Short mmCIF file of C-alpha atoms in Angstrom, two decimals:
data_model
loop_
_atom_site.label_atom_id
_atom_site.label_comp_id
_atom_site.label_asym_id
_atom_site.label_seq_id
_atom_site.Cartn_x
_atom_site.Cartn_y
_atom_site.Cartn_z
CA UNK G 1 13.59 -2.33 -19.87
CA UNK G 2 13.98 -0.41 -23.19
CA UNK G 3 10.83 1.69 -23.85
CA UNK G 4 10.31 3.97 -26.52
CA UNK G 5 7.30 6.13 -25.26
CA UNK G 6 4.92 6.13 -22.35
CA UNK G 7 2.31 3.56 -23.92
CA UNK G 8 5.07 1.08 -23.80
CA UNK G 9 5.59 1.39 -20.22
CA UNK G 10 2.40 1.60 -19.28
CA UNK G 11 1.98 -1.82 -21.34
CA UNK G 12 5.08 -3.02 -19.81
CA UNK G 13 4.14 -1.91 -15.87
CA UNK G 14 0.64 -3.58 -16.47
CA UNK G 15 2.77 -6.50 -17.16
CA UNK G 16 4.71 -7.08 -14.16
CA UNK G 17 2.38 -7.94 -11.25
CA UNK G 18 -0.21 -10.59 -10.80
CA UNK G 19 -2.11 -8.79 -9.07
CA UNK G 20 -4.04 -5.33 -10.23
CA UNK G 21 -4.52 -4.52 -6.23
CA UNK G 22 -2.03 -5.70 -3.43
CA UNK G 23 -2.95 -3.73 -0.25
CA UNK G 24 0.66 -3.60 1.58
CA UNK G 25 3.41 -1.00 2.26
CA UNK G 26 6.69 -3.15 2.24
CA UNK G 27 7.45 -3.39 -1.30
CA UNK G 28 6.93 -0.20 -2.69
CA UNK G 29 8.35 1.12 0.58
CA UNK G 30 11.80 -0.78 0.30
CA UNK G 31 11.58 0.59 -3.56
CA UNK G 32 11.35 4.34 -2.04
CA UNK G 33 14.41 3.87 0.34
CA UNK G 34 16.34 2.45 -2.64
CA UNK G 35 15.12 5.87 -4.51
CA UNK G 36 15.51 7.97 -1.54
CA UNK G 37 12.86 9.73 -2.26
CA UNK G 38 12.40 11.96 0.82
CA UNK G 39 10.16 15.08 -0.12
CA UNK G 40 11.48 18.36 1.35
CA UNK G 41 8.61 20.26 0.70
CA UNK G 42 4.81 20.05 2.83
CA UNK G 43 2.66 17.21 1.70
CA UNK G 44 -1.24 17.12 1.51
CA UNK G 45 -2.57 14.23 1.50
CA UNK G 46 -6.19 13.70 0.52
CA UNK G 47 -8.52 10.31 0.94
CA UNK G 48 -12.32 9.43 1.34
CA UNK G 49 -14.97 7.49 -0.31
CA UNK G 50 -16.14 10.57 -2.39
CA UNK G 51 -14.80 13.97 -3.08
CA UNK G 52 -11.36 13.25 -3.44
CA UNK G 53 -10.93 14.34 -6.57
CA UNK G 54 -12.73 17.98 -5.73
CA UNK G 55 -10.63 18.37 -2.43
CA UNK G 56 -7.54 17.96 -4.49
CA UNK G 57 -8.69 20.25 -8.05
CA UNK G 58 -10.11 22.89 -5.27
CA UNK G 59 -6.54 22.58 -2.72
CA UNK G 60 -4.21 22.71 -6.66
CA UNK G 61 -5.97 25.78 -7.72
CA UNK G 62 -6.07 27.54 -4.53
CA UNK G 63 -2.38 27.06 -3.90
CA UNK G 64 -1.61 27.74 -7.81
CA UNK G 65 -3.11 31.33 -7.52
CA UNK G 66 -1.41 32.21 -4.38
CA UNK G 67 1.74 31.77 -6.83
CA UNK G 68 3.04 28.82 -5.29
CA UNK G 69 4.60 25.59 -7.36
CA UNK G 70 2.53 22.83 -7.04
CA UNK G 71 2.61 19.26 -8.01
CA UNK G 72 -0.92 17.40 -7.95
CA UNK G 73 -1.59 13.36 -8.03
CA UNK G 74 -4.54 11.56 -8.57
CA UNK G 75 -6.36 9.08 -9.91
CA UNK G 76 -7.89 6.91 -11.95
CA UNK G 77 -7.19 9.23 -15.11
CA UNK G 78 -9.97 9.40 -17.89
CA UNK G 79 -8.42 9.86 -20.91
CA UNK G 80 -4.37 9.87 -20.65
CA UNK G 81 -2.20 8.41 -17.98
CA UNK G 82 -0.51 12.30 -17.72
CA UNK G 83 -3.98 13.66 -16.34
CA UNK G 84 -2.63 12.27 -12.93
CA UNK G 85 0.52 13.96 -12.48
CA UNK G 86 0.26 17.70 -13.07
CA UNK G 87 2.68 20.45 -11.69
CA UNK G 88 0.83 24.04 -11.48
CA UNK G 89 -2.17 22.40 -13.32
CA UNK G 90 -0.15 21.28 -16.43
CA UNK G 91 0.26 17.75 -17.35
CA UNK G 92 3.58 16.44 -16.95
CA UNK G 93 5.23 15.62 -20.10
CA UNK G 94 5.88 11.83 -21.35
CA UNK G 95 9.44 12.21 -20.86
CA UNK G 96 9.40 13.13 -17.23
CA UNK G 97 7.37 9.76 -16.44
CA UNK G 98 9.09 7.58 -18.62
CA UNK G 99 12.36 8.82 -17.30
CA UNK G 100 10.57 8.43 -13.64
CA UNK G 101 10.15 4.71 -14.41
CA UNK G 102 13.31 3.77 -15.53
CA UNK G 103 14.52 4.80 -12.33
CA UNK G 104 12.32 3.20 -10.46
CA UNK G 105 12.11 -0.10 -12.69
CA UNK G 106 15.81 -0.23 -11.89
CA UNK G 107 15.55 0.31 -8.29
CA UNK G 108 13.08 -2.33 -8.31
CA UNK G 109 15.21 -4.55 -9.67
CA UNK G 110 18.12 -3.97 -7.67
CA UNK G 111 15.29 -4.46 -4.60
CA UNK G 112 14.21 -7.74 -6.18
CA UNK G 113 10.66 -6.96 -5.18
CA UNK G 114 7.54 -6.57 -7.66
CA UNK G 115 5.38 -3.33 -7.55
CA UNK G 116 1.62 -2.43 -8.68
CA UNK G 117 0.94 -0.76 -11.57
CA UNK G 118 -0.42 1.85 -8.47
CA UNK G 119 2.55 1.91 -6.27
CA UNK G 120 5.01 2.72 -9.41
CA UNK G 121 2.50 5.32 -10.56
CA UNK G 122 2.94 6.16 -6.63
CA UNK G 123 7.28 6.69 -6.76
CA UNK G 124 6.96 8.07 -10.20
CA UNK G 125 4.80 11.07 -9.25
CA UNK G 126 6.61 11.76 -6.59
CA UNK G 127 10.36 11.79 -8.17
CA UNK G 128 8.90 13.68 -10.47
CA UNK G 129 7.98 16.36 -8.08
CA UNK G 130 11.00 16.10 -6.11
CA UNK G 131 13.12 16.76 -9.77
CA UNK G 132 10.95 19.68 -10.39
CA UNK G 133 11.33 21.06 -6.81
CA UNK G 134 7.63 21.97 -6.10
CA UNK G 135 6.64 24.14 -2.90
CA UNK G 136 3.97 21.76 -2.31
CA UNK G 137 2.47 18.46 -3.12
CA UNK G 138 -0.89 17.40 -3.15
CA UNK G 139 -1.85 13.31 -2.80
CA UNK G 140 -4.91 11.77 -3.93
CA UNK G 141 -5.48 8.42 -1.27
CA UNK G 142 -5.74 5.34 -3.99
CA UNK G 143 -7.86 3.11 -2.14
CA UNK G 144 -8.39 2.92 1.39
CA UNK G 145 -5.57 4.71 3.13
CA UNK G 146 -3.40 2.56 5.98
CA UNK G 147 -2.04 -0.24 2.91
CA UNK G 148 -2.34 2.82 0.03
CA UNK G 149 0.90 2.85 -1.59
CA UNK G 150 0.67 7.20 -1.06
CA UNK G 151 0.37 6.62 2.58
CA UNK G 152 4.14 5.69 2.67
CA UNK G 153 4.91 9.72 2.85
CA UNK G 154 4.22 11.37 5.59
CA UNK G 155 1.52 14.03 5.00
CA UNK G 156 1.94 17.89 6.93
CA UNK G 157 -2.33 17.55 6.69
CA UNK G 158 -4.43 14.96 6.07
CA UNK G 159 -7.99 15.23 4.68
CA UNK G 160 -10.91 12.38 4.84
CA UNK G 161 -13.68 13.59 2.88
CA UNK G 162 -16.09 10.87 3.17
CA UNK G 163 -16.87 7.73 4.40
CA UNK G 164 -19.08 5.46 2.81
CA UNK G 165 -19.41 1.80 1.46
CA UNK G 166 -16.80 0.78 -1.58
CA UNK G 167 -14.38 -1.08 -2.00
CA UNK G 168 -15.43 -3.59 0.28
CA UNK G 169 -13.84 -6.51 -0.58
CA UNK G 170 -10.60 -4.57 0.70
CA UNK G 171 -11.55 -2.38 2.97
CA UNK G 172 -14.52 -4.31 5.00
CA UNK G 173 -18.10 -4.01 4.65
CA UNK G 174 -19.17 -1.53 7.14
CA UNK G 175 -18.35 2.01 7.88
CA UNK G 176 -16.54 1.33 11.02
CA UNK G 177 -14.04 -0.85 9.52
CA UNK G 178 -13.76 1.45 5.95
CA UNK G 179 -13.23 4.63 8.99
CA UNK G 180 -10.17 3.03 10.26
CA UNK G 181 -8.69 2.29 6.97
CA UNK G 182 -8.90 5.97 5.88
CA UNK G 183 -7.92 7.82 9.33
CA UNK G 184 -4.91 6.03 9.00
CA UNK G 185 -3.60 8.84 6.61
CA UNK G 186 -3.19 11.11 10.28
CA UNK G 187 0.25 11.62 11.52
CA UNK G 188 0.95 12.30 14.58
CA UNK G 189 0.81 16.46 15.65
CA UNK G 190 -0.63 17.51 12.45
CA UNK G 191 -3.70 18.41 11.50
CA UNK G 192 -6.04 16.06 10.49
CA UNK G 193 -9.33 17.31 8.53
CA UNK G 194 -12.59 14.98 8.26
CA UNK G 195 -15.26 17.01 5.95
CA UNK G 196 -17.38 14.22 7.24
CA UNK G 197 -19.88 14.90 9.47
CA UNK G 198 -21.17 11.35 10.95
CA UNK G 199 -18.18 10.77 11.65
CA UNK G 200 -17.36 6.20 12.89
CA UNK G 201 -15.67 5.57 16.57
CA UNK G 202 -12.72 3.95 14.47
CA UNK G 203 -11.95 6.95 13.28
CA UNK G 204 -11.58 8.84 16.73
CA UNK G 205 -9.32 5.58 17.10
CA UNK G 206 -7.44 6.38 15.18
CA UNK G 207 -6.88 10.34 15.99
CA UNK G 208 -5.95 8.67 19.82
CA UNK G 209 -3.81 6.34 18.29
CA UNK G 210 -1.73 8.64 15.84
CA UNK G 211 -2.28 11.54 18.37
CA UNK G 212 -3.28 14.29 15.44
CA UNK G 213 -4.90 17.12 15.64
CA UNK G 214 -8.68 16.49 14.76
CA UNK G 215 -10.69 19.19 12.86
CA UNK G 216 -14.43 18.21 12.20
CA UNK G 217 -16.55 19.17 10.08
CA UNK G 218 -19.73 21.18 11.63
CA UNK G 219 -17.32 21.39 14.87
CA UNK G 220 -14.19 22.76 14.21
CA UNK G 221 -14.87 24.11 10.91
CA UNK G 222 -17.93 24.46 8.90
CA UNK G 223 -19.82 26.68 6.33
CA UNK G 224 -23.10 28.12 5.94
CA UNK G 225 -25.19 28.53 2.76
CA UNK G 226 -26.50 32.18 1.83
CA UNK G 227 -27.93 31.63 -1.53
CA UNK G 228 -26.22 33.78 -4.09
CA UNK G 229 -22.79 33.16 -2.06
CA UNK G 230 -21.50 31.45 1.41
CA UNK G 231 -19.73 31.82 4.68
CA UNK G 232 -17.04 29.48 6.22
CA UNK G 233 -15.59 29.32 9.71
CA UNK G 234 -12.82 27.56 10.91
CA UNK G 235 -9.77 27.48 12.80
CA UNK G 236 -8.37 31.07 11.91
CA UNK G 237 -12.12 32.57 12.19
CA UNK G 238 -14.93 33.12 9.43
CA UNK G 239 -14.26 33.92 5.91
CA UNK G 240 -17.38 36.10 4.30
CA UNK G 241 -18.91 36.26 1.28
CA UNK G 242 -17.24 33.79 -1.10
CA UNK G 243 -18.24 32.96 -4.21
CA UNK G 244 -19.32 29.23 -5.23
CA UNK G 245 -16.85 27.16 -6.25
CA UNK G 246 -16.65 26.37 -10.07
CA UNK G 247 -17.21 22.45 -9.97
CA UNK G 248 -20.91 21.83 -9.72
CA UNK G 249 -22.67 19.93 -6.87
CA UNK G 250 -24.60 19.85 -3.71
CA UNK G 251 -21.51 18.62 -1.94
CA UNK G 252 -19.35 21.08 -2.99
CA UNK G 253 -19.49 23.70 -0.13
CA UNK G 254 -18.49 20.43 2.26
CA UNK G 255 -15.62 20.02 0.35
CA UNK G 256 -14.57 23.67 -0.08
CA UNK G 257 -14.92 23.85 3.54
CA UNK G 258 -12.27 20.96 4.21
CA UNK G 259 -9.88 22.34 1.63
CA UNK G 260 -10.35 26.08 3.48
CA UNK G 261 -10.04 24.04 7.00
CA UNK G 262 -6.73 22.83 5.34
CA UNK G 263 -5.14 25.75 4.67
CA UNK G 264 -5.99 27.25 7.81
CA UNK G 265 -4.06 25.02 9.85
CA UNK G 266 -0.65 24.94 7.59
CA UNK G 267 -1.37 29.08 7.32
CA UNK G 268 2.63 29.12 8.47
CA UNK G 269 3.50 26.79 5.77
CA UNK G 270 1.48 27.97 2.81
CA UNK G 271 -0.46 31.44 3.16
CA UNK G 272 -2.95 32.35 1.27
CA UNK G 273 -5.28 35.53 0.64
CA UNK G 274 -9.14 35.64 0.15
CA UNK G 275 -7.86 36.72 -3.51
CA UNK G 276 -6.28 33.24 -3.66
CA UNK G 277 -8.91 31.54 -2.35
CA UNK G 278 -11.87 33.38 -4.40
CA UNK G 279 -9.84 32.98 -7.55
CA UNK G 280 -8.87 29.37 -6.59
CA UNK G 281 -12.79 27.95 -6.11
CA UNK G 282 -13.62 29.91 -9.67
CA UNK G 283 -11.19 28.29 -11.63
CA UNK G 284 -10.76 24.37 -10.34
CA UNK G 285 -11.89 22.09 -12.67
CA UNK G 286 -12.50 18.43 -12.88
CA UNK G 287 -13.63 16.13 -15.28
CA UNK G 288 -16.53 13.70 -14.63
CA UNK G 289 -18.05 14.93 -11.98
CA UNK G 290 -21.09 16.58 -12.64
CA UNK G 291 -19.13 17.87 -15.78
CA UNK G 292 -22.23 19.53 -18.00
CA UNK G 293 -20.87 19.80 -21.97
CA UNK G 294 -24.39 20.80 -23.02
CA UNK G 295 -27.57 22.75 -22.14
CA UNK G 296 -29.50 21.56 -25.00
CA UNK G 297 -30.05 19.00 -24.46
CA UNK G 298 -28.78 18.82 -21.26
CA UNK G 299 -25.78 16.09 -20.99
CA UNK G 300 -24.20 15.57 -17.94
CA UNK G 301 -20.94 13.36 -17.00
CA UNK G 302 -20.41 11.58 -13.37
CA UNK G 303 -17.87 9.13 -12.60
CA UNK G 304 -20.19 7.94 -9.67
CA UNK G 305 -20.28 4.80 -9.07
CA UNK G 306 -21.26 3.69 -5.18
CA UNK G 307 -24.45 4.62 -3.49
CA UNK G 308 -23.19 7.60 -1.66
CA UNK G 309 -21.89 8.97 -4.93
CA UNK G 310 -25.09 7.88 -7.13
CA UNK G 311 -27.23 9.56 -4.32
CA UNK G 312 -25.45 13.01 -4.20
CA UNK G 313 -25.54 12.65 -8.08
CA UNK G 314 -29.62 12.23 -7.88
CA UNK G 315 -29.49 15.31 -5.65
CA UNK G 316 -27.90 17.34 -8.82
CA UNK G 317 -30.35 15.51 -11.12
CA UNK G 318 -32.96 16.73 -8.93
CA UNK G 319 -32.03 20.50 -8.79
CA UNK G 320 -31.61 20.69 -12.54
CA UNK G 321 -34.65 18.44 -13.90
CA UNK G 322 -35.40 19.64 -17.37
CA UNK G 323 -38.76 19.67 -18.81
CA UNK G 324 -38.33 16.40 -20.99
CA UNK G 325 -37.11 13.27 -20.02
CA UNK G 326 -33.52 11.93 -19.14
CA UNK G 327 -31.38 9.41 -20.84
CA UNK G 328 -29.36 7.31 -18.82
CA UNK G 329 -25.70 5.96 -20.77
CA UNK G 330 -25.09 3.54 -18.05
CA UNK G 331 -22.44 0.99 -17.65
CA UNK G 332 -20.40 -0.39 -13.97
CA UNK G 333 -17.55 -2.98 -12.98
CA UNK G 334 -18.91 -6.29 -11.26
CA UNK G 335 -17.65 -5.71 -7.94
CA UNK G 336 -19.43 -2.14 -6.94
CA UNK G 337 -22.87 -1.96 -5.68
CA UNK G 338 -24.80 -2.09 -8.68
CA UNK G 339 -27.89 -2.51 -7.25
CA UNK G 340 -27.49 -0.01 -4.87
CA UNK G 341 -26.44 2.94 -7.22
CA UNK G 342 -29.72 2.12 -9.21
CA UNK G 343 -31.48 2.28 -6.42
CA UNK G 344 -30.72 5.49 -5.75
CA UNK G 345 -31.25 6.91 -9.54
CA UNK G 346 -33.67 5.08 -10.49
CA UNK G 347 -36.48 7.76 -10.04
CA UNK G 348 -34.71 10.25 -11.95
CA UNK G 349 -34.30 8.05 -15.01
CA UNK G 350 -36.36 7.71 -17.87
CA UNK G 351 -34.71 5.76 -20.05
CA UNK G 352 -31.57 3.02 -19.02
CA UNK G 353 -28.72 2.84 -22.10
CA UNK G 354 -26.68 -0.01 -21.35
CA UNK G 355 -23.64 -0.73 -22.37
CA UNK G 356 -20.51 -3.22 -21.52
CA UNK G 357 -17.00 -1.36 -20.29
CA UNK G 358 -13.48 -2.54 -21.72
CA UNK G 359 -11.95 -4.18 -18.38
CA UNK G 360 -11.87 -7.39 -17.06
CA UNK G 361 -13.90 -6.21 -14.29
CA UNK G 362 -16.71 -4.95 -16.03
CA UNK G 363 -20.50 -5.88 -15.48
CA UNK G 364 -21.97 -7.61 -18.75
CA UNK G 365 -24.96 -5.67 -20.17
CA UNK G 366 -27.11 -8.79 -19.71
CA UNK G 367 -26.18 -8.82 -15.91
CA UNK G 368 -26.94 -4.80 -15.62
CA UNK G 369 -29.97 -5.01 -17.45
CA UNK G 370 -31.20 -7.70 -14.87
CA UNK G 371 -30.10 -5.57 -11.78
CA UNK G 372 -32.44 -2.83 -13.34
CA UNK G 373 -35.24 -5.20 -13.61
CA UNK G 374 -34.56 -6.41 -10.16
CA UNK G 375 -34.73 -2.98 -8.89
CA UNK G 376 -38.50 -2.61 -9.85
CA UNK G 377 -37.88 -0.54 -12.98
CA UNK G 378 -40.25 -1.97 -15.88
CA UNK G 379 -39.26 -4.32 -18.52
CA UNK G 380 -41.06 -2.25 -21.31
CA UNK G 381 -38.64 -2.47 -24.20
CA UNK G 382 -38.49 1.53 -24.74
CA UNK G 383 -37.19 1.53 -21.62
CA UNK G 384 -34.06 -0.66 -21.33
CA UNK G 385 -31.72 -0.91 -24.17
CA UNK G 386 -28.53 -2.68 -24.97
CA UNK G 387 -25.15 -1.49 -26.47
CA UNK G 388 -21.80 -2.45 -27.38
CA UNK G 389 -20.01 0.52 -25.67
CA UNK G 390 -21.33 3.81 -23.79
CA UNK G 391 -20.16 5.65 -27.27
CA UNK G 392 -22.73 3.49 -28.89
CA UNK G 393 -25.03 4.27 -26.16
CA UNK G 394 -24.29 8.12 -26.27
CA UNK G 395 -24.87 8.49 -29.81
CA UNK G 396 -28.50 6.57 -29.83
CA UNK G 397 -29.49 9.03 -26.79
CA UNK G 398 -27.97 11.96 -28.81
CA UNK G 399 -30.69 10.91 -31.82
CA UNK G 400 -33.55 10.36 -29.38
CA UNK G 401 -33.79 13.78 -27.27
CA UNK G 402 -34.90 16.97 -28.07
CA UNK G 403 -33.57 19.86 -26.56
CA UNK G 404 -35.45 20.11 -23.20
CA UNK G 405 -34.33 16.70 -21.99
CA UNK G 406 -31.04 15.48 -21.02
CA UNK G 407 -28.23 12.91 -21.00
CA UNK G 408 -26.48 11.44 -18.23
CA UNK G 409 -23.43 9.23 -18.55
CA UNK G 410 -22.54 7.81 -15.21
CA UNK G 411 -21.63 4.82 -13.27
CA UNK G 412 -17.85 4.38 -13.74
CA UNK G 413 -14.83 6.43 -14.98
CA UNK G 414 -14.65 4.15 -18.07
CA UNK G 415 -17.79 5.20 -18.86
CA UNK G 416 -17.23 8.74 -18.62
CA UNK G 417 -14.04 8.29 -20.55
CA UNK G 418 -15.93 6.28 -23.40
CA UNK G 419 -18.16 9.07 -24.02
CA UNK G 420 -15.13 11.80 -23.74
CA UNK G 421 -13.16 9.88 -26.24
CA UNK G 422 -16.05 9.82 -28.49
CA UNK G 423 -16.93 13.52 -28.14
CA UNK G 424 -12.97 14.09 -28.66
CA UNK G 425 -13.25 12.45 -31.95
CA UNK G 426 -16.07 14.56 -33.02
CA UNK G 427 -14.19 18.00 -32.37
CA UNK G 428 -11.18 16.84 -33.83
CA UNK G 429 -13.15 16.61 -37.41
#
């Protein structure tokens, strides 16, 4: 294919498959041996229901202070498809990925297979890495883990942060079966880090199976919360005193914790100081989650959007309730747990701003406003209303409060990224 920038190949990779998710290693994996693309540096690999994204922003910084090269992948992105491939914290250029997909379209075609959008995303970030010759890589887990086009590579440590109901339709509907899809990121004689701490038989399972080496959290490693700053303990004994990590939450220290378990275990590898690591928690950042932009009023952006998510998020609501009232900019794709991540806000909201999302997924604002009714919140017209997008939504909530309430856009990252791209518009004037 001739492309002139990267819109045109995303357009064009969009394009190509049927299918927006096909779980399966075969394809993309046949693509890779075509490419061989064989990483000779360590690979972390990260995966879990929440705190993915954390693990990973915590893991880039830490290793980025300690001076080493690092190449980062994750996703979904918010606002530009270069937000998930970074090397030492930058973007990666348009050039580097389109030239990363001509490869690989090639390859492809020589392979007479068909890849995701996901899985070229996948071999993209990953030749680009290998071209830039980074001293390590970090992985973000798509979905799942065992079919996860990432899971291809074999990882020197493997994190599970959480596990929790999502994704069911792919993963199974109960935490057993979504355990054994995610511990199946171990590899056999390396460490293998679970931050969770109710923790399903499938997942011991699977440490037998792969024969890893299994660090829990609460028994291998673990932390302990001393106010004004926190301890952690783990395979190479306790680190004192450390400061809170930058990115805001009551989950936070869990995570830190894993990413600190991490880098114990691949201390040969990739050492780091308690410089490193202090510097590295104060300076990760993340978009989305639990990302405040303003005091007054308050306005908060989450990407949650299950029930384990939505709950931790009520926790933050909870230990930062303003004075006033809060605005909810709400909008979610049909096939998450709507209901269930209402549930669990629905005694910190005041007001429900709904809105549509642009993706053929997405949740009608008729169907959300019904979930809300069905989840006992009251009908009263003040308190429901209806947009055309979470911009829309934003701005109304902007003109209603006053200074000591607050904002919160959550339920996907669409609309998070609907209300960035509108706030990115108003700077830009």
């Amino acid at each position: 294919m001739e492309a002139d920038s990267l819109a045109d190949w995303l357009t064009y990779l969009e394009s190509l498959h049927p299918k927006t998710i096909e779980m399966g290693l075969a394809r993309v994996n046949r693509v890779r041996s075509k490419l061989d693309l064989t990483p000779q540096f360590p690979i972390i690999m990260v995966g879990g229901t929440n705190g993915k994204g954390s693990v990973c922003s915590m893991l880039e910084s830490i290793l980025f202070c300690a001076g080493y090269k690092v190449g980062c992948y994750t996703s979904p992105h918010l606002l530009r498809y270069n937000e998930r491939v970074r090397i030492d914290k930058h973007e990666v250029a348009d050039k580097s990925l389109c030239d990363a997909f001509a490869h690989i379209d090639a390859a492809r075609k020589e392979c007479d297979t068909s890849l995701t959008f996901f899985e070229f995303g996948t071999l993209a970030a990953m030749r680009v890495f290998i071209q830039a010759r980074v001293d390590v890589a970090i992985l973000e887990v798509g979905l799942g883990g065992r079919l996860d086009a990432v899971n291809i590579f074999d990882a020197d440590c493997s994190i599970v942060t959480s596990i929790d109901l999502d994704h069911m339709d792919y993963l199974g509907d109960t935490r057993e079966k979504i355990g054994f899809e995610k511990a199946a990121i171990f590899r056999k004689g390396k460490p293998a880090i679970c931050a969770e701490a109710d923790i399903p038989d499938s997942v011991y399972q699977q440490i037998e199976t792969s024969g890893a080496q299994f660090f829990r959290l609460t028994q291998e490693f673990g932390f302990s919360n001393k106010g004004m700053q926190w301890d952690y303990w783990g395979p190479k004994g306790r680190r004192h005193s450390l400061p809170f990590p930058a990115l805001r939450g009551a989950k936070q220290l869990q995570n830190a914790s894993a990413c600190l378990a991490a880098l114990d275990t691949l201390c040969e590898l990739l050492p780091v100081s308690m410089k490193d690591i202090r510097q590295g928690l104060g300076e990760a950042v993340i978009p989305g989650r639990f990302q405040m932009v303003s005091t007054q009023p308050m306005i908060i952006l989450d990407v949650a959007h299950n029930p384990a998510a939505a709950a931790v998020l009520a926790e933050n609501l909870a230990a930062t309730k303003p004075t006033g009232r809060t605005y909810a900019v709400f909008s979610m794709l049909l096939d998450k747990d709507i209901q269930g991540v209402i549930r669990a806000l629905k005694n910190d909201i005041d007001f429900w701003l709904v809105s549509a999302i642009p993706s053929p997924r997405a949740a009608s604002a008729d169907y959300l406003i019904n979930e809300i009714h069905q989840a006992g919140i009251s009908s009263d017209k003040d308190v429901i209303h209806q947009f055309s997008d979470s911009a829309a939504a934003f701005v109304f909530a902007c003109e209603q409060a006053g200074k000591n309430d607050r904002i919160c856009v959550f339920g996907s990252f669409y609309t998070v990224s609907g209300v960035l791209q509108y706030l990115g518009t108003q700077q830009s004037r």
